[in-house]
PDB file of C-alpha atoms in Angstrom:
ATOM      1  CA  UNK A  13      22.853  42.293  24.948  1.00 52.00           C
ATOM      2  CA  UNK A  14      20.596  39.702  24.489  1.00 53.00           C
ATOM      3  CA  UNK A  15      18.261  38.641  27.897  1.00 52.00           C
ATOM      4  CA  UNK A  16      19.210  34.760  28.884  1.00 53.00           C
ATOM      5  CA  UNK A  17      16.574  32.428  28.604  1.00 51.00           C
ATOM      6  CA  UNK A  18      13.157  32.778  30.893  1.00 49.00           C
ATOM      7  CA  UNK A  19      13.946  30.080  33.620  1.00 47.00           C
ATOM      8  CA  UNK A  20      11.300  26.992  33.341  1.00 49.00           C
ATOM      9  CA  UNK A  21       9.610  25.245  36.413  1.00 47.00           C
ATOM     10  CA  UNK A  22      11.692  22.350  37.146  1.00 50.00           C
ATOM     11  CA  UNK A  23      10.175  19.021  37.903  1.00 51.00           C
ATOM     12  CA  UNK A  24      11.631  19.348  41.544  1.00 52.00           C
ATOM     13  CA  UNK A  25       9.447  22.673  41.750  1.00 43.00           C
ATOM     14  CA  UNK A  26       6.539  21.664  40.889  1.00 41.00           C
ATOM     15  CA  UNK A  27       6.054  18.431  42.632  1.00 47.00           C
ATOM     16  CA  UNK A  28       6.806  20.969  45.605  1.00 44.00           C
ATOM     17  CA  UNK A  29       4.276  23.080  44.612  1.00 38.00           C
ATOM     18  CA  UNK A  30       1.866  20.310  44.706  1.00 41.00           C
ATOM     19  CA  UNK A  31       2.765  18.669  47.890  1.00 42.00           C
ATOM     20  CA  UNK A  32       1.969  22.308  49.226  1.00 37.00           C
ATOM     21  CA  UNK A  33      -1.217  22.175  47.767  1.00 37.00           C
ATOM     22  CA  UNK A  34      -2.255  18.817  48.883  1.00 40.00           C
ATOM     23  CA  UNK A  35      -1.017  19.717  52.206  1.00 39.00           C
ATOM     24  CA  UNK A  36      -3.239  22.614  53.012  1.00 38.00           C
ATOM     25  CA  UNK A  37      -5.801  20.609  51.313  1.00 39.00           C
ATOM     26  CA  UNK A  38      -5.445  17.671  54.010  1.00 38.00           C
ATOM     27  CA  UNK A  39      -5.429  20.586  56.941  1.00 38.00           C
ATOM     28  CA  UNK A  40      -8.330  22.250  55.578  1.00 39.00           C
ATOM     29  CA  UNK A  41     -10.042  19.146  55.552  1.00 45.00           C
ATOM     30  CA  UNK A  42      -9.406  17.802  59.456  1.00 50.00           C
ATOM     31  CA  UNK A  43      -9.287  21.120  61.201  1.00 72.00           C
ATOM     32  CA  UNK A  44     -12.115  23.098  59.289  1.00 89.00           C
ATOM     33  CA  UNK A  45     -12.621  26.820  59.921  1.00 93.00           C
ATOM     34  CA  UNK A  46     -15.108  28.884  60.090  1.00 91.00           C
ATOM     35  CA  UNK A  47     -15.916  32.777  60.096  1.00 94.00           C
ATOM     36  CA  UNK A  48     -18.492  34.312  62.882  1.00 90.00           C
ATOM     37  CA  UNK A  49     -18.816  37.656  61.449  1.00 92.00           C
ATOM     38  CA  UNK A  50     -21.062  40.445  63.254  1.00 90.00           C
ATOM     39  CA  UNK A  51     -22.162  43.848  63.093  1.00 94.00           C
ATOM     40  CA  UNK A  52     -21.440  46.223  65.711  1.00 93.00           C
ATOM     41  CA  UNK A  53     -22.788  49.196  64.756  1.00 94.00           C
ATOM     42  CA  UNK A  54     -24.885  51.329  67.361  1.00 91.00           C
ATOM     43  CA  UNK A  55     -28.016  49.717  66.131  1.00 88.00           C
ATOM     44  CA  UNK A  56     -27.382  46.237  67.383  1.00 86.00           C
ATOM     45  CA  UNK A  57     -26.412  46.801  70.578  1.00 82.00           C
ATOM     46  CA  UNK A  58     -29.782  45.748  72.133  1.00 80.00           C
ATOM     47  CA  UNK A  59     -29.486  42.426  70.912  1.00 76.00           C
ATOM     48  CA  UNK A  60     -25.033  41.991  71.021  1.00 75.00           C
ATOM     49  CA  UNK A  61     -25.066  40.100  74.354  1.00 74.00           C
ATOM     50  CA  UNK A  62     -27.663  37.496  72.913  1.00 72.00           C
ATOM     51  CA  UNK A  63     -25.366  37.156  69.936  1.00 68.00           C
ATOM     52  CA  UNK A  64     -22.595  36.564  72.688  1.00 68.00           C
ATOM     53  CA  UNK A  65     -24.547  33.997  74.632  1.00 69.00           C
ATOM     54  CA  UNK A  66     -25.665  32.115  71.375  1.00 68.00           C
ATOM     55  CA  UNK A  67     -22.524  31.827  69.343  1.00 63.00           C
ATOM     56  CA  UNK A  68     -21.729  29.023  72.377  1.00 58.00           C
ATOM     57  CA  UNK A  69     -24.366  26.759  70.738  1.00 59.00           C
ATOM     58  CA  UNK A  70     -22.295  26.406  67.395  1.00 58.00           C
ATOM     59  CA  UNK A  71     -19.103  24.800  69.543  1.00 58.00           C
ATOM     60  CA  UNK A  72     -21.331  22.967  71.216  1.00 57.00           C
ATOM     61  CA  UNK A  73     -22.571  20.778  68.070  1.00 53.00           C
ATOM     62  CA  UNK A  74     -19.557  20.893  66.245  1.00 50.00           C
ATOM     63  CA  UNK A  75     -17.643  19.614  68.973  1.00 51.00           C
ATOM     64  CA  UNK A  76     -20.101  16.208  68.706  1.00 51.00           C
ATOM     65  CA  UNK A  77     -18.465  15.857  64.759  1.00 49.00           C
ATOM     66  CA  UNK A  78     -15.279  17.464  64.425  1.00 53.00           C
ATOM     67  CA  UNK A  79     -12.880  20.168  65.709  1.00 72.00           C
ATOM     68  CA  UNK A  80     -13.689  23.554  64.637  1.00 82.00           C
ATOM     69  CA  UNK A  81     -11.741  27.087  64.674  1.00 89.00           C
ATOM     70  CA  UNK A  82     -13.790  30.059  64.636  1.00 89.00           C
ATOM     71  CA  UNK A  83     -12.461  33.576  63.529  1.00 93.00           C
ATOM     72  CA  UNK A  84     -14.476  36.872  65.162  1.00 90.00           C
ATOM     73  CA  UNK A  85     -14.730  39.675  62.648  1.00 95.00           C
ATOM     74  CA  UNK A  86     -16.553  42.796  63.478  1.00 94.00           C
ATOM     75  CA  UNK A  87     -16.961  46.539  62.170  1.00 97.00           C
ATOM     76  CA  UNK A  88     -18.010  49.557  63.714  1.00 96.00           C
ATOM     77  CA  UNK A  89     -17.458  52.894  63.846  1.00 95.00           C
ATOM     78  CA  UNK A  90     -15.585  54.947  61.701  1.00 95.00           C
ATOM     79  CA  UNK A  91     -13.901  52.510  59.093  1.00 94.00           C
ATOM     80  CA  UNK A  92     -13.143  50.136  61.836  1.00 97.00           C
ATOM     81  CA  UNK A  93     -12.977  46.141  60.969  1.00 97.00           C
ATOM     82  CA  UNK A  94     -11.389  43.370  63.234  1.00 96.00           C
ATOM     83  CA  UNK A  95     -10.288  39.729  62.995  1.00 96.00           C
ATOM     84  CA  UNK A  96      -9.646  37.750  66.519  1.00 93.00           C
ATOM     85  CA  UNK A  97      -7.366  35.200  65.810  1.00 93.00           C
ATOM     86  CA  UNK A  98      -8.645  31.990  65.391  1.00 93.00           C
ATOM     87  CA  UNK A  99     -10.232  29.988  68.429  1.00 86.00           C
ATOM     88  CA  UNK A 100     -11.499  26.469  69.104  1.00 83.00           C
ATOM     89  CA  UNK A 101     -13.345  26.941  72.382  1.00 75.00           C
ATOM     90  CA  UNK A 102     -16.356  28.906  73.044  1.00 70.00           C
ATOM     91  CA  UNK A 103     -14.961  30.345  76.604  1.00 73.00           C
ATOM     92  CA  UNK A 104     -11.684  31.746  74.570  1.00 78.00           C
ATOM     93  CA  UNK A 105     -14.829  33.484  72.024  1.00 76.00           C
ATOM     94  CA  UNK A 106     -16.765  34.431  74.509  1.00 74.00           C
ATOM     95  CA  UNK A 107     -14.067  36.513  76.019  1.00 79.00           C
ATOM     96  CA  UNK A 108     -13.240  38.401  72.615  1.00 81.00           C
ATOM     97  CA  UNK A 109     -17.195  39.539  72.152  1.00 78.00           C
ATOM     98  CA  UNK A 110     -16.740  40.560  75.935  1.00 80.00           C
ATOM     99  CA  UNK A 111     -14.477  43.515  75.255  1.00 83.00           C
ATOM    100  CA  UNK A 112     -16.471  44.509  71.822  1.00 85.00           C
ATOM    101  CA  UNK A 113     -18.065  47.646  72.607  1.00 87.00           C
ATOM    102  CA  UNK A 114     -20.974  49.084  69.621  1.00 91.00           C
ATOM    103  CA  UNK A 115     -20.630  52.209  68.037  1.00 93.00           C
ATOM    104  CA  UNK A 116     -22.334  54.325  65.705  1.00 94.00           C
ATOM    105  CA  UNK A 117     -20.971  53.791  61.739  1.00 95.00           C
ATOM    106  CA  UNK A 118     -21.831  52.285  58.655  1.00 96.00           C
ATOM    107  CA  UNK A 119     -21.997  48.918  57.506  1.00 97.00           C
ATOM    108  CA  UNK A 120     -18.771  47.791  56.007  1.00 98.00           C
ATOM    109  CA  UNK A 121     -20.102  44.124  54.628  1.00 98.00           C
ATOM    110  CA  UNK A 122     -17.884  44.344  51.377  1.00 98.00           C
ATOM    111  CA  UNK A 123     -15.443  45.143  53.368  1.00 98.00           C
ATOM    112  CA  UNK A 124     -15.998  41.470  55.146  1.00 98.00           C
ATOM    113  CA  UNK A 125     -16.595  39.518  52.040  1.00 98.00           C
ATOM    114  CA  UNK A 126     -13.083  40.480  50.670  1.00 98.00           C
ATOM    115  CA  UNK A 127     -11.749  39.802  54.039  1.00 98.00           C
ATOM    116  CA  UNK A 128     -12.979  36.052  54.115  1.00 98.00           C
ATOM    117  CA  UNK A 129     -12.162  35.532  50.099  1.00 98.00           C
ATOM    118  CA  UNK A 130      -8.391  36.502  51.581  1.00 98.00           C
ATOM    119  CA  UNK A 131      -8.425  34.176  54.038  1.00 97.00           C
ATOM    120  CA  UNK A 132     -10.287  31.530  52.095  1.00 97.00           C
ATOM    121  CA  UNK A 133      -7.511  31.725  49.302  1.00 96.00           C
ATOM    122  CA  UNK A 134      -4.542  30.768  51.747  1.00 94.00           C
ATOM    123  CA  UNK A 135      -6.538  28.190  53.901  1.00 93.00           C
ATOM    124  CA  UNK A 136     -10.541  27.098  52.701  1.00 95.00           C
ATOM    125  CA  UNK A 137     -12.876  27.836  54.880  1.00 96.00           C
ATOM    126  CA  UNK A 138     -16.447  26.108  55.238  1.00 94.00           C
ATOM    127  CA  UNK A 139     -18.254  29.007  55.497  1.00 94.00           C
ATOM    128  CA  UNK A 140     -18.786  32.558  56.917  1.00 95.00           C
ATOM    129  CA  UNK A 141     -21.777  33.416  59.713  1.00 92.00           C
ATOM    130  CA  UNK A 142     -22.901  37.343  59.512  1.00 94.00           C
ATOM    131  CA  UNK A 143     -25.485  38.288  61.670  1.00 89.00           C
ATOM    132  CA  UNK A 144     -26.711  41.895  61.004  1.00 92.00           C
ATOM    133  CA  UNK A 145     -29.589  44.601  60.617  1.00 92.00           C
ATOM    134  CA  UNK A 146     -28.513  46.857  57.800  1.00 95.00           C
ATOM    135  CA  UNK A 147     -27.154  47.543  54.459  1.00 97.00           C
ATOM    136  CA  UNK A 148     -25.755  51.028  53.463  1.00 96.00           C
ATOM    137  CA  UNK A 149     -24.105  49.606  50.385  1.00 98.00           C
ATOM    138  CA  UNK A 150     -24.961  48.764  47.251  1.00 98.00           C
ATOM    139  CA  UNK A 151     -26.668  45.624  46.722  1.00 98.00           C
ATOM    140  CA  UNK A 152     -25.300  44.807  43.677  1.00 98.00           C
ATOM    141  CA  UNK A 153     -21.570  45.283  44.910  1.00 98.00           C
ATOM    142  CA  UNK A 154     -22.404  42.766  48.045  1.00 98.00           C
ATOM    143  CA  UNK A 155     -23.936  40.393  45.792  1.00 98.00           C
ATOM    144  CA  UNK A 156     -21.245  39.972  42.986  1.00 98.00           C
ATOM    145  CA  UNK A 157     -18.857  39.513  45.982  1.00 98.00           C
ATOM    146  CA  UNK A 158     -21.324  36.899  47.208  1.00 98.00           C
ATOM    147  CA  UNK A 159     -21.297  35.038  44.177  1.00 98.00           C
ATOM    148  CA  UNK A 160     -17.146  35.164  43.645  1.00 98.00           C
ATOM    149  CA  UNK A 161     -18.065  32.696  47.054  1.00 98.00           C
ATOM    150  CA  UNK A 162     -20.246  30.742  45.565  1.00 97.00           C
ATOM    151  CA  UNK A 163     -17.483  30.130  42.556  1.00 97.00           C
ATOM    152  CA  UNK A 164     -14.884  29.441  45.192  1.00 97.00           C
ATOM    153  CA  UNK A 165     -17.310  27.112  47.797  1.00 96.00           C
ATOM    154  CA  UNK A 166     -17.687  29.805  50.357  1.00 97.00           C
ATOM    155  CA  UNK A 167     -21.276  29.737  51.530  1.00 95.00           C
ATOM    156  CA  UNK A 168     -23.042  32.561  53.707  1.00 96.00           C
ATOM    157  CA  UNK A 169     -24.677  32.037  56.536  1.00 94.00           C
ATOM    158  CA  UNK A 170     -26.741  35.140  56.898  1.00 94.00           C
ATOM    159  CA  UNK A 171     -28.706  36.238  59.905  1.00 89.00           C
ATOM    160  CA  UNK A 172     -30.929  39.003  59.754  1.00 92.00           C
ATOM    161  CA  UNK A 173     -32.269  40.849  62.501  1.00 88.00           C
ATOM    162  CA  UNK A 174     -35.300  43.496  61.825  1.00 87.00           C
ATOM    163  CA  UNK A 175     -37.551  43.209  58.997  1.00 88.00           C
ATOM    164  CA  UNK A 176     -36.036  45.536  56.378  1.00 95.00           C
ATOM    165  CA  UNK A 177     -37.346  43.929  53.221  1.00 97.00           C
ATOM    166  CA  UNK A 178     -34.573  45.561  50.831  1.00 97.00           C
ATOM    167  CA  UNK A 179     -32.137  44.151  53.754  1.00 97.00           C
ATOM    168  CA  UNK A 180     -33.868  41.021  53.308  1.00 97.00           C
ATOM    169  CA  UNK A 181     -33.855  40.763  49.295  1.00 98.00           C
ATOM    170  CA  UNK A 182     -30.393  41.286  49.321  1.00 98.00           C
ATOM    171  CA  UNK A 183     -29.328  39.119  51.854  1.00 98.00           C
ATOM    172  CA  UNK A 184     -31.343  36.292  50.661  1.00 97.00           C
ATOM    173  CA  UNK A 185     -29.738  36.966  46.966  1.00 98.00           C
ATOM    174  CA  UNK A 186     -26.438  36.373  48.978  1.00 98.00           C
ATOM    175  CA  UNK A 187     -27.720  33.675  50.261  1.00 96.00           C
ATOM    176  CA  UNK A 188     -28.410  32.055  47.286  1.00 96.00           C
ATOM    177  CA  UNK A 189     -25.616  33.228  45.151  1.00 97.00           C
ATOM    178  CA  UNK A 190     -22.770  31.851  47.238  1.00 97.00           C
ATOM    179  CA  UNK A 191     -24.414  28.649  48.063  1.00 94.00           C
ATOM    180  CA  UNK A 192     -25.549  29.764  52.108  1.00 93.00           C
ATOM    181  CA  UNK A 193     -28.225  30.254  53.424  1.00 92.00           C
ATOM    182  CA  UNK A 194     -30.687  33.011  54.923  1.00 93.00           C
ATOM    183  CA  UNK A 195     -32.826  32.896  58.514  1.00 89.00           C
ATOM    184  CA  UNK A 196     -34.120  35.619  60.599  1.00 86.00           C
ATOM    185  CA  UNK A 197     -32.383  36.503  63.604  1.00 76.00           C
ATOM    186  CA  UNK A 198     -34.963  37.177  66.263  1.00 70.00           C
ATOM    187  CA  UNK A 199     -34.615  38.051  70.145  1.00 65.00           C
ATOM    188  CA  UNK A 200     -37.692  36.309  70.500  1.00 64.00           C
ATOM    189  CA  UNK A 201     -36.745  33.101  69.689  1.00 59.00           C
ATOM    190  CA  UNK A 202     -33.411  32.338  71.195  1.00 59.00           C
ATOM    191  CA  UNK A 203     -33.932  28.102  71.187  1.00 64.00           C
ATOM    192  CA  UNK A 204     -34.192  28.299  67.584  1.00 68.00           C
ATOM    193  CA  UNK A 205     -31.458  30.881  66.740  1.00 68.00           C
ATOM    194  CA  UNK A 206     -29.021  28.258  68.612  1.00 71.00           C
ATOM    195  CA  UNK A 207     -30.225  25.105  66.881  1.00 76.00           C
ATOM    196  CA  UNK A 208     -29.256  27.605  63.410  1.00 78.00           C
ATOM    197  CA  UNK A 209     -25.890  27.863  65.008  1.00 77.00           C
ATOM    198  CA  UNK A 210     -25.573  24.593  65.588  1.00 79.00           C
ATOM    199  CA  UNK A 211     -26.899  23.493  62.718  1.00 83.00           C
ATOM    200  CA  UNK A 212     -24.101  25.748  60.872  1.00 85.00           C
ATOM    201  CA  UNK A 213     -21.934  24.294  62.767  1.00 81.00           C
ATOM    202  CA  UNK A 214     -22.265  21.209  61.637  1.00 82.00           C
ATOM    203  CA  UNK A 215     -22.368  21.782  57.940  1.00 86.00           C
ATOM    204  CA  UNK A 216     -18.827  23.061  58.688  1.00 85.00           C
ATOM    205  CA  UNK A 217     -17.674  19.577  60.221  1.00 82.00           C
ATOM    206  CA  UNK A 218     -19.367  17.514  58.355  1.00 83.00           C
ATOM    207  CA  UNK A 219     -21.097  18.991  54.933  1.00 86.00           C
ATOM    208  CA  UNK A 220     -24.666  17.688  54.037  1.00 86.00           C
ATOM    209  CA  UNK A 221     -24.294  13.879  55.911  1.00 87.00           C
ATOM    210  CA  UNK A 222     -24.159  15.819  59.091  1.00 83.00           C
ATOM    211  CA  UNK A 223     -27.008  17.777  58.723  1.00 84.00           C
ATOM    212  CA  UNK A 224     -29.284  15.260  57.165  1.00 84.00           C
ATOM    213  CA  UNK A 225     -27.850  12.743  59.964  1.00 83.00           C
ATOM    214  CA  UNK A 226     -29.100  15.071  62.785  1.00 78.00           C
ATOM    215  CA  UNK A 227     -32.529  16.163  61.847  1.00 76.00           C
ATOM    216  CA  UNK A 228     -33.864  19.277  63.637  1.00 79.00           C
ATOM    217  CA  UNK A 229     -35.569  22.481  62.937  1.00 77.00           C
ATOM    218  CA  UNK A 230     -32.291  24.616  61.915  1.00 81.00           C
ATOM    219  CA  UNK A 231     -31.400  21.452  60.270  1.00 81.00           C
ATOM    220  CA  UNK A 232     -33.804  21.302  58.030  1.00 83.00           C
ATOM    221  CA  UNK A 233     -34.282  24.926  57.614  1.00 81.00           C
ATOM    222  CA  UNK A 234     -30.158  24.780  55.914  1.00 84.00           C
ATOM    223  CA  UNK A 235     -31.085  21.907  54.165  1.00 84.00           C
ATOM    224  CA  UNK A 236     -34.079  23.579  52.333  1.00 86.00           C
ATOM    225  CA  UNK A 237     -31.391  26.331  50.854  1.00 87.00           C
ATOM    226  CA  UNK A 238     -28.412  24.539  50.577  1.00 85.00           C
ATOM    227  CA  UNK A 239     -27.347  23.463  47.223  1.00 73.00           C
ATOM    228  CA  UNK A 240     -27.304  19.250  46.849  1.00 69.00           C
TER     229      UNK A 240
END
């Protein structure tokens, strides 16, 4: 028996498809998201309640541009990885990170990357945030992910606490490859950690304009990395 003919798009269908398309676009655009991704392994539990306090900072600016939602991710312990759903006040993030408790496992930052490429597929986001201390993968896994980013306009924001240079190298190459940016993420200097966040923050609301509009250390420090 001969198969009936393969069933064509109709005109109907695909002007559907692309009032979909332009639709997401047009929510993407006036209700931008953004990923605040952090490591909670055992070794960063010193500094998680500064990350807690700190991630306040990013609302704070962003809420002078635009509306922003922000997703938590975490990973810890054994194969463990979570996703908050997504908030658009600082109290509502605040109150997620409260009930995050560290605990000893590896680093699971692939693991991340695919997670945000997922979510980035179904609705763009303007970035992901990862603040961290270590990298028990291999770099050159974590960086081609980092650069399948940088092809689909997902820049990394990466924070890194410590002064592993191989941690460092790599995260920088990340950096670089999707389009981010790399900073230090230091205990020490909590003022200028917060005008990063902000300054994140803003590139999420309002690209380049908003950064180069509000000049300030963090500021200037994205602007140095970012591509033009």
């Amino acid at each position: 028996m001969a198969k009936p003919p393969a069933r064509t798009s109709s005109s109907r269908d695909i002007q559907a498809f692309l009032g979909t398309a332009k639709a997401v676009a047009v929510f993407a655009e006036r209700h931008p998201r953004l990923v605040f991704a952090i490591d909670a392994t055992a070794s960063r539990e010193p500094t998680w309640a500064m990350a807690r306090d700190r991630q306040a900072a990013m609302f704070h600016s962003a809420g002078q541009v635009a509306s922003i939602s922000i997703q938590l991710c975490y990973y810890r312990g054994f194969q463990e990885f979570r996703a908050s759903p997504w908030l658009s006040d600082s109290k509502a993030l605040a109150e997620q990170m409260m009930q995050v408790r560290c605990e000893g496992g590896h680093t699971q930052i692939q693991r991340l990357l695919r997670h945000a490429l997922a979510v980035h597929r179904e609705t763009p986001l303007r970035g992901l945030v990862f603040i961290g201390d270590a990298l028990e993968e291999s770099p050159d896994e974590v960086c081609h992910l980092a650069g399948q980013c940088g092809l689909r306009k997902l820049p990394l924001f990466l924070f890194q606490e410590g002064a592993n240079s191989a941690v460092q190298r790599t995260f920088q190459s990340m950096a670089r490859l999707s389009g981010g940016a790399w900073a230090h993420f230091d205990q020490h200097s909590a003022d200028t950690l917060s005008d990063l966040l902000g300054a994140v923050a803003r590139y999420a609301t309002g690209g380049r304009t908003a950064l180069e509009n509000h000049p300030g250390q963090g500021a200037r420090l994205l602007l140095q990395q970012l591509k033009p």
